[in-house]
XYZ file of C-alpha atoms in Angstrom:
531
model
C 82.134 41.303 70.312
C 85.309 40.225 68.249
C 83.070 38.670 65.443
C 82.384 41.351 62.824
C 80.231 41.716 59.991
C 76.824 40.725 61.787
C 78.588 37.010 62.635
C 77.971 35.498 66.020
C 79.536 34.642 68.777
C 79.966 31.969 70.082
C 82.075 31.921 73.640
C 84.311 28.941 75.088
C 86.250 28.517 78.223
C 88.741 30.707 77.347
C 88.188 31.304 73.696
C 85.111 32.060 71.295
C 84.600 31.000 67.865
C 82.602 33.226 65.138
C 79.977 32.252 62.835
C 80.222 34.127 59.650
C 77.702 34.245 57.505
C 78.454 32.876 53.691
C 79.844 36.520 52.616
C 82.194 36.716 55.274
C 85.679 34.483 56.735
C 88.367 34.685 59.049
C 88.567 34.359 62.730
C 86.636 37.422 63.292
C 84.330 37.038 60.287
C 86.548 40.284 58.820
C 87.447 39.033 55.565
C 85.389 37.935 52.432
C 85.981 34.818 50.807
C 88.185 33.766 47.846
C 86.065 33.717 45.001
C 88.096 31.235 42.737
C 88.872 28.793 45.497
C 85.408 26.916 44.083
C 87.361 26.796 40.590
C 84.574 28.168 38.495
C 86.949 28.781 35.462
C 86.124 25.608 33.477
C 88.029 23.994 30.523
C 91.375 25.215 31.438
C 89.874 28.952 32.050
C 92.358 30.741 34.404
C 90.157 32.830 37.585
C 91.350 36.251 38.759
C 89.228 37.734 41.869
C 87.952 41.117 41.400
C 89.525 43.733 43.903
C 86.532 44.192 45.905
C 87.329 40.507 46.668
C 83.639 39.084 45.786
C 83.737 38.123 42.193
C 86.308 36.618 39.822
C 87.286 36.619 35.912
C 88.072 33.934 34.000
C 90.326 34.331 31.355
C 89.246 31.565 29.030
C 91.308 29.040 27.174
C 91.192 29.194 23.260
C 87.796 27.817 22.134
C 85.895 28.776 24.708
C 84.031 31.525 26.223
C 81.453 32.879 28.912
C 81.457 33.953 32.264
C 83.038 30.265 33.670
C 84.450 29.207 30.580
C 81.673 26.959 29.759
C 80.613 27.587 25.951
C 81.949 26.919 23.044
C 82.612 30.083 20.757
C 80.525 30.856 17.791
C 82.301 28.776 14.392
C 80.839 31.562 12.128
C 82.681 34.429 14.281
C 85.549 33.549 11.948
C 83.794 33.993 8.541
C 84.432 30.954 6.729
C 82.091 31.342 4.121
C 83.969 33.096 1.199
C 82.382 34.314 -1.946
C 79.579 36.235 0.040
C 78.417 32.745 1.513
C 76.045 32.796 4.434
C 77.592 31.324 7.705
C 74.766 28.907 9.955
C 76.016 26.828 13.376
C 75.196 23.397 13.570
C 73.267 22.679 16.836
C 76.253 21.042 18.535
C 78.106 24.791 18.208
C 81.348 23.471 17.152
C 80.525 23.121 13.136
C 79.010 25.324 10.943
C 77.464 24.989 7.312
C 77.725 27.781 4.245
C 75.080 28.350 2.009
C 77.123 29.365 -0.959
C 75.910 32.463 -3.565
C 74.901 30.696 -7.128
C 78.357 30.034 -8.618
C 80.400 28.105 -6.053
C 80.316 25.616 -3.794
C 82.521 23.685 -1.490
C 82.564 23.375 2.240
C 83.606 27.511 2.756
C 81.972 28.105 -0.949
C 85.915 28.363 -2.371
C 85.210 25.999 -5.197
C 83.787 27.638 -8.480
C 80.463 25.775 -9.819
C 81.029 24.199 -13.618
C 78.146 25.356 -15.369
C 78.642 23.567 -18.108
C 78.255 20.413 -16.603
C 74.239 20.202 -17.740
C 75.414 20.861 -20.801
C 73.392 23.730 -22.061
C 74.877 24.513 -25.336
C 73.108 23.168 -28.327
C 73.560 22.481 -31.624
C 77.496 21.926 -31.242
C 77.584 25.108 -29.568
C 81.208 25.389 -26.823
C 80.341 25.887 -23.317
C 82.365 28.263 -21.028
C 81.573 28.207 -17.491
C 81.934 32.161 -16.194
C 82.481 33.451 -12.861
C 78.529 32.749 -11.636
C 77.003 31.834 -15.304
C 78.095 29.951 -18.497
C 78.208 31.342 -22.213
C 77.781 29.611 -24.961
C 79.561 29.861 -28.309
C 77.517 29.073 -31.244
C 78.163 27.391 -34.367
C 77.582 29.394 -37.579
C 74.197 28.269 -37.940
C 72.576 28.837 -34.884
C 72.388 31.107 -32.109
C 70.809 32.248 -29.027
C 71.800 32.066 -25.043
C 71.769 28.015 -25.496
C 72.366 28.163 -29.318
C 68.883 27.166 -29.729
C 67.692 29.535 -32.730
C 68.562 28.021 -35.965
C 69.933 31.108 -38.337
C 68.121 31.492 -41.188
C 71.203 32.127 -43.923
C 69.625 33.257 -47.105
C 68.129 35.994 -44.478
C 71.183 37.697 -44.297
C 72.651 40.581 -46.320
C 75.264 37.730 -47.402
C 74.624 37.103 -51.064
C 75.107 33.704 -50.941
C 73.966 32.174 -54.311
C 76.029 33.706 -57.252
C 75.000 34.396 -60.636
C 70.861 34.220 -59.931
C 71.158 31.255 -57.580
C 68.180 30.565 -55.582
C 68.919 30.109 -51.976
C 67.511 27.129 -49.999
C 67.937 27.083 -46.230
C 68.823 23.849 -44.120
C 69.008 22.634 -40.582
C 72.782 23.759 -39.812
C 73.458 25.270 -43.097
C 71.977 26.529 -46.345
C 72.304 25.205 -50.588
C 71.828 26.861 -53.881
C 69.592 25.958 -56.544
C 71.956 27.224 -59.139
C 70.625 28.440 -62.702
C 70.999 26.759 -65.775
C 75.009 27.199 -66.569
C 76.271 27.736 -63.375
C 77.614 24.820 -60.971
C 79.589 24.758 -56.995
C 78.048 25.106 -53.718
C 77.261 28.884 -53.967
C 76.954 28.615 -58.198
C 79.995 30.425 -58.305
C 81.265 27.949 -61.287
C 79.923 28.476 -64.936
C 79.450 25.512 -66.673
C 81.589 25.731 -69.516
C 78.804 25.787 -72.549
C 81.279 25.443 -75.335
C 82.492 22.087 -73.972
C 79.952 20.636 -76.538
C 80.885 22.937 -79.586
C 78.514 24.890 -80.868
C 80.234 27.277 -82.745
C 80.421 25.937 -86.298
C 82.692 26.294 -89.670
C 85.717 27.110 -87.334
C 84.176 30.052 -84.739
C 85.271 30.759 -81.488
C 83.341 29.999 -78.738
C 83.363 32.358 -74.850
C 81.183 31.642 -72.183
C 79.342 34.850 -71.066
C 76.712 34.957 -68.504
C 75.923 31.208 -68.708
C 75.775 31.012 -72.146
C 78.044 30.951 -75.017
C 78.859 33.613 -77.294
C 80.661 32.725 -80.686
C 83.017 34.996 -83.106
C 82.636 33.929 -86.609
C 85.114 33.691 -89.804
C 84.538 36.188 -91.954
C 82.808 33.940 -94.009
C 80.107 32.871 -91.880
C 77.485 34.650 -88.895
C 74.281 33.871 -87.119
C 74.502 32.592 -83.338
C 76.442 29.716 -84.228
C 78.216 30.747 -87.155
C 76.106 28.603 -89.178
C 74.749 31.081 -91.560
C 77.118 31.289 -95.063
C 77.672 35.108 -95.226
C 77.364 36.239 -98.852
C 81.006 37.474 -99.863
C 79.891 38.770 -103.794
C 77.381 41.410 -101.696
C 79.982 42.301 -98.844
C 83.597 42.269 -100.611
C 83.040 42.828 -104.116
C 86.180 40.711 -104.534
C 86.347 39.680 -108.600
C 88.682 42.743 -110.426
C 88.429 44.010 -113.773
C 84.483 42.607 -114.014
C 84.837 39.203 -113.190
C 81.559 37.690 -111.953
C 81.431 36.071 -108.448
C 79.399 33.428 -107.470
C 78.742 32.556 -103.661
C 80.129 29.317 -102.370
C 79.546 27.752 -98.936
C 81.948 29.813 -96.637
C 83.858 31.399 -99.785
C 83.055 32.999 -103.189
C 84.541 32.168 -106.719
C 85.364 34.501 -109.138
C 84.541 33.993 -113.799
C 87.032 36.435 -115.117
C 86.783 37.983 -117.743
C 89.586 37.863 -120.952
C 93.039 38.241 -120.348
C 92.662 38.180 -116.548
C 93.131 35.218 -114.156
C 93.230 34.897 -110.272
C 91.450 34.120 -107.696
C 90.414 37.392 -107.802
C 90.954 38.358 -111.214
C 93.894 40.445 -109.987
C 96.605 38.907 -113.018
C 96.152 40.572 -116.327
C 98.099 40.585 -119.774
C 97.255 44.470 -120.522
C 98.737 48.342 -120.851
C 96.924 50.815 -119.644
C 97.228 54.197 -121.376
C 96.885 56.724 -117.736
C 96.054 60.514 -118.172
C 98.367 62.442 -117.122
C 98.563 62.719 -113.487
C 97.986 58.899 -112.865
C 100.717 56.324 -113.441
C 101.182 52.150 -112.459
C 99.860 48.958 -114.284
C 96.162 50.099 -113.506
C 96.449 54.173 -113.839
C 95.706 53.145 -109.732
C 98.665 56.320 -108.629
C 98.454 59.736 -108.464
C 101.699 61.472 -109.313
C 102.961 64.755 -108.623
C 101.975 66.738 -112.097
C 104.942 68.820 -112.269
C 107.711 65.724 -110.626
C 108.641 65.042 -114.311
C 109.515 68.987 -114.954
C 107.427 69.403 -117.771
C 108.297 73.064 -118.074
C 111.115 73.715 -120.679
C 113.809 76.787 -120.785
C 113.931 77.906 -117.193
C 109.950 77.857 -116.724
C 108.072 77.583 -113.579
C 105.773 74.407 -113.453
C 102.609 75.014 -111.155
C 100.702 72.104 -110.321
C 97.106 72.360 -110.681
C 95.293 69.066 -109.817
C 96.178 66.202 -111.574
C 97.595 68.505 -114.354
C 100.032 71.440 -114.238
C 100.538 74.831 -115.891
C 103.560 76.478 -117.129
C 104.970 80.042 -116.696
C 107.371 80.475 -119.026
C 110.917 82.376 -119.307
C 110.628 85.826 -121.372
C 111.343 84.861 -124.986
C 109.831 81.386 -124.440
C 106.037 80.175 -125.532
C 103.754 77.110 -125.295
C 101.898 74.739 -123.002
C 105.883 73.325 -122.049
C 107.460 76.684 -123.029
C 109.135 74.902 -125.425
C 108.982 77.514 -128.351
C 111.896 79.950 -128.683
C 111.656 82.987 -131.128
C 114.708 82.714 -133.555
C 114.265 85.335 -136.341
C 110.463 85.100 -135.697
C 110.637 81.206 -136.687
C 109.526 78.831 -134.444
C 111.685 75.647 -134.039
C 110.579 72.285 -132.612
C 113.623 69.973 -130.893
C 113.019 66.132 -131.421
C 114.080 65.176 -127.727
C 114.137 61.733 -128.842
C 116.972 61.820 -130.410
C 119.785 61.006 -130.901
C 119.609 59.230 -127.984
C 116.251 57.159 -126.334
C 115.257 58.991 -122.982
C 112.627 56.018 -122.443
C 114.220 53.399 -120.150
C 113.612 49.433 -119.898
C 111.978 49.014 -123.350
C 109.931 52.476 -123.322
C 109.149 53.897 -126.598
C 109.956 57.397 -126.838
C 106.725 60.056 -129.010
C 108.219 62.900 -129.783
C 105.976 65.722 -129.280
C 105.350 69.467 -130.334
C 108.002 71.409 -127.948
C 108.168 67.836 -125.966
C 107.953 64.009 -125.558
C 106.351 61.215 -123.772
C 107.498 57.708 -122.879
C 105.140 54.690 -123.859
C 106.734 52.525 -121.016
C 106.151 48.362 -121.230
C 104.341 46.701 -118.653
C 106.184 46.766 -115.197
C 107.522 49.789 -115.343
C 105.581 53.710 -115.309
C 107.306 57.226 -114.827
C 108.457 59.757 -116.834
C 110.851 57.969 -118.103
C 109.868 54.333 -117.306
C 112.027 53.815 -114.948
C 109.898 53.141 -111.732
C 108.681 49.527 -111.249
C 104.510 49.283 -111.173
C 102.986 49.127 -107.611
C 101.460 45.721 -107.707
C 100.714 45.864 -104.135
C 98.942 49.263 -103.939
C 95.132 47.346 -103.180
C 96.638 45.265 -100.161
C 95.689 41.851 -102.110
C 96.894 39.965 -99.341
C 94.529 39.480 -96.493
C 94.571 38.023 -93.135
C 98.465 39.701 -92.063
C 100.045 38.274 -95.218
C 102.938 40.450 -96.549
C 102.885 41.476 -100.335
C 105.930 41.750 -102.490
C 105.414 43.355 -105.649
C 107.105 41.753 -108.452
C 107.826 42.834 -112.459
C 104.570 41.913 -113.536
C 102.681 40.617 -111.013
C 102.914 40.029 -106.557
C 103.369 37.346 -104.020
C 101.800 36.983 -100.899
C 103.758 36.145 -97.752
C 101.167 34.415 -95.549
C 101.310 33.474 -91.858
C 101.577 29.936 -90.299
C 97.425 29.803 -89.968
C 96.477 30.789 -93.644
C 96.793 30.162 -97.274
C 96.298 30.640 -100.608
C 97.216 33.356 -103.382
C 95.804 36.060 -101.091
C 95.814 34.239 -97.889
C 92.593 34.136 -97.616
C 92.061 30.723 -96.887
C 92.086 28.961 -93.377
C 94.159 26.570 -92.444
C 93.020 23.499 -90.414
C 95.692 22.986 -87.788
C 93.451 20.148 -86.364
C 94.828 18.052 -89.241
C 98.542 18.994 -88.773
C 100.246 19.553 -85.440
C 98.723 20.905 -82.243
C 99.261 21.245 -78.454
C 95.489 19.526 -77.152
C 96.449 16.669 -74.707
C 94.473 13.496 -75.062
C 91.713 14.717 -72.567
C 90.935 17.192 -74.991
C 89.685 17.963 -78.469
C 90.937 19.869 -81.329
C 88.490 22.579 -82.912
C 89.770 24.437 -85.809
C 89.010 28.158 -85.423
C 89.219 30.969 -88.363
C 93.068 31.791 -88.241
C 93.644 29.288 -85.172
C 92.346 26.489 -83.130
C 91.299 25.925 -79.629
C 91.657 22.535 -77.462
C 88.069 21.855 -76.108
C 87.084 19.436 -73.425
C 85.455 16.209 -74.324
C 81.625 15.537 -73.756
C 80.455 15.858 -69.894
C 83.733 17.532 -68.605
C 85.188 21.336 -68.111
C 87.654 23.082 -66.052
C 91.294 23.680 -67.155
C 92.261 20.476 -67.203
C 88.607 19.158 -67.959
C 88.595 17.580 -65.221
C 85.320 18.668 -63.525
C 81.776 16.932 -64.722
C 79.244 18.739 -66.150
C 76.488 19.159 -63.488
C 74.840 15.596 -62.791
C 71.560 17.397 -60.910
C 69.349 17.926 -63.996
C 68.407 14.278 -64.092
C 67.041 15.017 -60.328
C 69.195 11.837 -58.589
C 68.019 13.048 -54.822
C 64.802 10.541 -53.892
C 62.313 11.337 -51.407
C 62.426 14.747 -51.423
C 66.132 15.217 -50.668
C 67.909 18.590 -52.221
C 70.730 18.368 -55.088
C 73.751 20.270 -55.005
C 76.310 19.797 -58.188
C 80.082 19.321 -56.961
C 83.193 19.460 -59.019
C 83.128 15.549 -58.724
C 79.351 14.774 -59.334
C 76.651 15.613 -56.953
C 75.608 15.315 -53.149
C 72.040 15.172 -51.951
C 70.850 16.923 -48.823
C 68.369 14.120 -47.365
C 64.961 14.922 -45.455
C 64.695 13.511 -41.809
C 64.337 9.806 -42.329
C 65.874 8.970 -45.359
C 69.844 8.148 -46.040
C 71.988 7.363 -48.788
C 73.887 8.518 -51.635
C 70.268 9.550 -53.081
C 68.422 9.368 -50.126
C 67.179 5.579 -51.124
C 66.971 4.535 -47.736
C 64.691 4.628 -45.026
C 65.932 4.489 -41.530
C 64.315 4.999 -37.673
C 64.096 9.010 -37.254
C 65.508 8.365 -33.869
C 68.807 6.661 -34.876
C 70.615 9.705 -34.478
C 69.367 10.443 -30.870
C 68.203 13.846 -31.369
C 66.551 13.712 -27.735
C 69.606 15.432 -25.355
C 69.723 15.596 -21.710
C 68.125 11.960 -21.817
C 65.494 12.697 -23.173
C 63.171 9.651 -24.845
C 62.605 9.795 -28.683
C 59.636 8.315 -30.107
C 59.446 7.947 -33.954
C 56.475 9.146 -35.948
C 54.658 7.485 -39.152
C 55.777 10.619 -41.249
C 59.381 9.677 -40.189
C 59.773 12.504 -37.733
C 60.500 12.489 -34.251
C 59.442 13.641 -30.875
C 61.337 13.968 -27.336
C 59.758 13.067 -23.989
C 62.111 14.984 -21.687
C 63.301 14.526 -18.138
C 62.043 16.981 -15.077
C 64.576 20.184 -15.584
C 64.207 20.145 -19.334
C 62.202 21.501 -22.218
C 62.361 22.248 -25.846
C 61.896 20.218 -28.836
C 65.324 18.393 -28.281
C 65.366 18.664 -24.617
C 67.830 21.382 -24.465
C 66.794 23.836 -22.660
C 67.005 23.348 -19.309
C 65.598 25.108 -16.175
C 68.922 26.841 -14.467
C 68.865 30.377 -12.873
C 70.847 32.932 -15.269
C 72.562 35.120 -13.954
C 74.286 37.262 -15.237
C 77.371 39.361 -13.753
């Protein structure tokens, strides 16, 4: 039989005809069919028979896939999820949705999330939204993840108050409760006690340690130089046995005869000095053997406030003034013929000798040196002493007077540099420009501290200022003193819209929206995580 592959045959007058099964084609039933004639490669898919003649490929057109061509390929084979986003096929399989990883979002999770947006950052805290988080940075007086904890300043190491301040801490911030004589927010300014004067009969007043100290005259002590200091028990100032007698902030001398002064110091007198002593009062030591006692060659020792002689061989007495001529002993008048005494002196022979009786002004051996009047430093206070013939001047400087500058000058009462803001307070040997009544600084400009009449109402907190006060006002209340009560929820304290209900002690409380908690609604309920 010509048909082949188990076909039959099927015979005609003069020809046959086979009937292949489905497997087989051709004449004879000797060939297998062409698999791709039936198209199976859908959507553009090109079909390829296998050699063995029975089966095809399709090699598909971009977008699809499977053995015909039919499906369409998976839309997550490409990854489009970025930032570790999880890829899921829509049901259609030609779209595909990302589930994006907590800090980005967008269609392929390419966009980063803003963090911030909720706004979780109290208190004036700065929000910065991170790479799959936020962080918040915190005003000075709070802090936590949200800036939520309030920082308690007088905790910290910080001395804040100054000078024994008390420290007093606030919502946001902190105040001092300075002590008596200091003023500023951290009582870092002493009040400036000798703006009211209390140094008296010209003392100079220094604040130290919030309180004054003053330096008295001379003349006067006690805390405020109010107490007359008794110059007749401290100075002894009255000469040659004049009485004194105590006067407020002085002393006055009762001389006695034939001395005047304030002091006593001028005298109408000679003084007859032992030897060894010389001036008006016998007040200088002199060199015992300066006037060369010793006669005929001797050698004058001195021995104190006297001298001794060693005399010359052939030469005897207390001035080896005695020669021996033929065993007599001769005595030369040295006062004559001529005077050795100079300016008025009157010249005593004496045994082997001679002294000078010099008139008052003038001492020496020969009264030729000019008396010392100066030698007790009469003038006080820096004055400069010139001795004169028979008595001394005093030289005194701008800010004192008097015979011995001993007394003050007021230069309130002549000229002075204090401006018209200021007063003039005459010191002992100066003055000092004080600011008036209720003002200080350099310029006394600054008030006095206006707290210690307690101008804060309703419980409110005073701090002094260099211009007056401020008061720190309780929840409430408002005003330059806190006079005024207002609604507790004026302000909005409630955040992320949160509802704020006023109370009857003038408080507040906030009703907050799902997400939120906290006693201003601030905290809200957000995953943190944390890279």
């Amino acid at each position: 039989s010509p048909c082949q592959n188990g076909a039959s045959c099927i015979k005609k007058v003069g020809r046959y005809f086979c009937e292949c099964s489905t497997a087989h084609v051709g004449k004879n039933c000797h060939k297998k069919p062409d698999p791709c004639l039936s198209k199976p490669c859908a959507n553009g898919g090109t079909c390829s028979p296998i050699s063995s003649g029975s089966d095809y490929t399709c090699a598909c057109a971009a977008g699809y896939t499977g053995k015909n061509c039919t499906a369409e390929p998976d839309p997550c084979l490409s990854k489009p999820c970025a930032n570790g986003g999880t890829c899921s096929p829509i049901s259609s399989g030609s779209d595909y949705t990302c589930a994006c990883a907590a800090g980005y979002t967008g269609k392929n999770c390419t966009a980063a999330s803003d963090h911030c947006s909720s706004k979780p950052c109290l208190n004036g805290g700065s929000c910065t939204s991170a790479n799959n988080s936020y962080i918040c940075t915190c005003a000075l007086s709070h802090t936590g993840r949200n800036c939520e904890i309030h920082v308690d300043e007088c905790s910290s190491s910080a001395e804040r108050c100054q000078y024994g301040g008390t420290c007093q801490n606030l919502d946001g911030g902190y105040s001092c409760k300075c002590v008596a004589g200091y003023v500023g927010s951290s009582c870092e300014i002493a009040v400036d006690k000798c703006s009211r004067f209390p140094c008296e009969n010209g003392g100079t007043c220094s604040n130290r340690g919030g309180d004054f100290v003053c330096q008295c005259p001379p003349t006067y002590t006690g805390k405020n130089c109010s107490q007359d200091v008794d110059e007749c028990k401290t100075l002894f100032p009255c000469l040659h046995g004049g009485s004194c007698e105590n006067v407020a902030g002085s002393y006055r001398c009762s001389c006695t005869a034939n001395y005047q002064g304030s002091n006593c110091e001028t005298g109408n007198y000679t003084c007859q000095c032992p030897s060894g002593f010389t001036g008006q009062n016998c007040q200088l030591g002199m060199d015992s053997c300066s006037a060369k006692p010793c006669k005929n060659g001797a050698t004058c020792e001195p021995a104190g406030a006297t001298f001794s002689c060693q005399c010359a061989v052939g030469y005897t007495g207390r001035y080896c003034e005695n020669g021996c001529i033929n065993r007599l002993i001769a005595d030369i008048d040295e006062c004559q013929p001529s005077n050795p005494c100079y300016n008025g002196g009157t010249c005593v022979n004496e045994e082997g000798a001679y002294s000078c009786q010099c008139s008052d002004g003038f001492t020496g051996k020969h009264c030729d040196l000019d008396v010392d009047h100066c030698w007790a430093l009469p003038c006080l206070n820096g004055g400069t002493c010139k001795s004169s013939l028979f008595n001394y001047t005093c030289a005194c400087p701008d800010n004192f007077s008097g015979i011995n500058c001993h007394l003050d000058v007021d230069e309130c009462k002549s000229n002075n540099s204090c401006s018209a803001d200021q007063m003039c307070v005459n010191t002992y040997g100066g003055y000092k420009c004080s600011c008036k009544t209720g003002y200080y600084g350099e310029n006394c400009t600054l008030a006095l501290s206006t707290c210690d009449s307690s101008p804060c109402l309703n419980g409110g907190f005073c701090s002094n200022t260099e211009i007056g006060f401020s008061c720190v006002c309780p929840v409430g209340f408002a005003g330059k003193t806190c006079e005024k009560s207002f609604d507790a929820c004026y302000d909005m304290p409630c955040q992320n819209g949160g509802t704020c209900t006023s109370t009857l002690s003038r408080t507040y409380t906030c009703s907050c929206r799902e997400g939120f908690a906290g006693k201003h609604c601030e905290i809200g309920r957000y995953t943190d995580i944390r890279p």
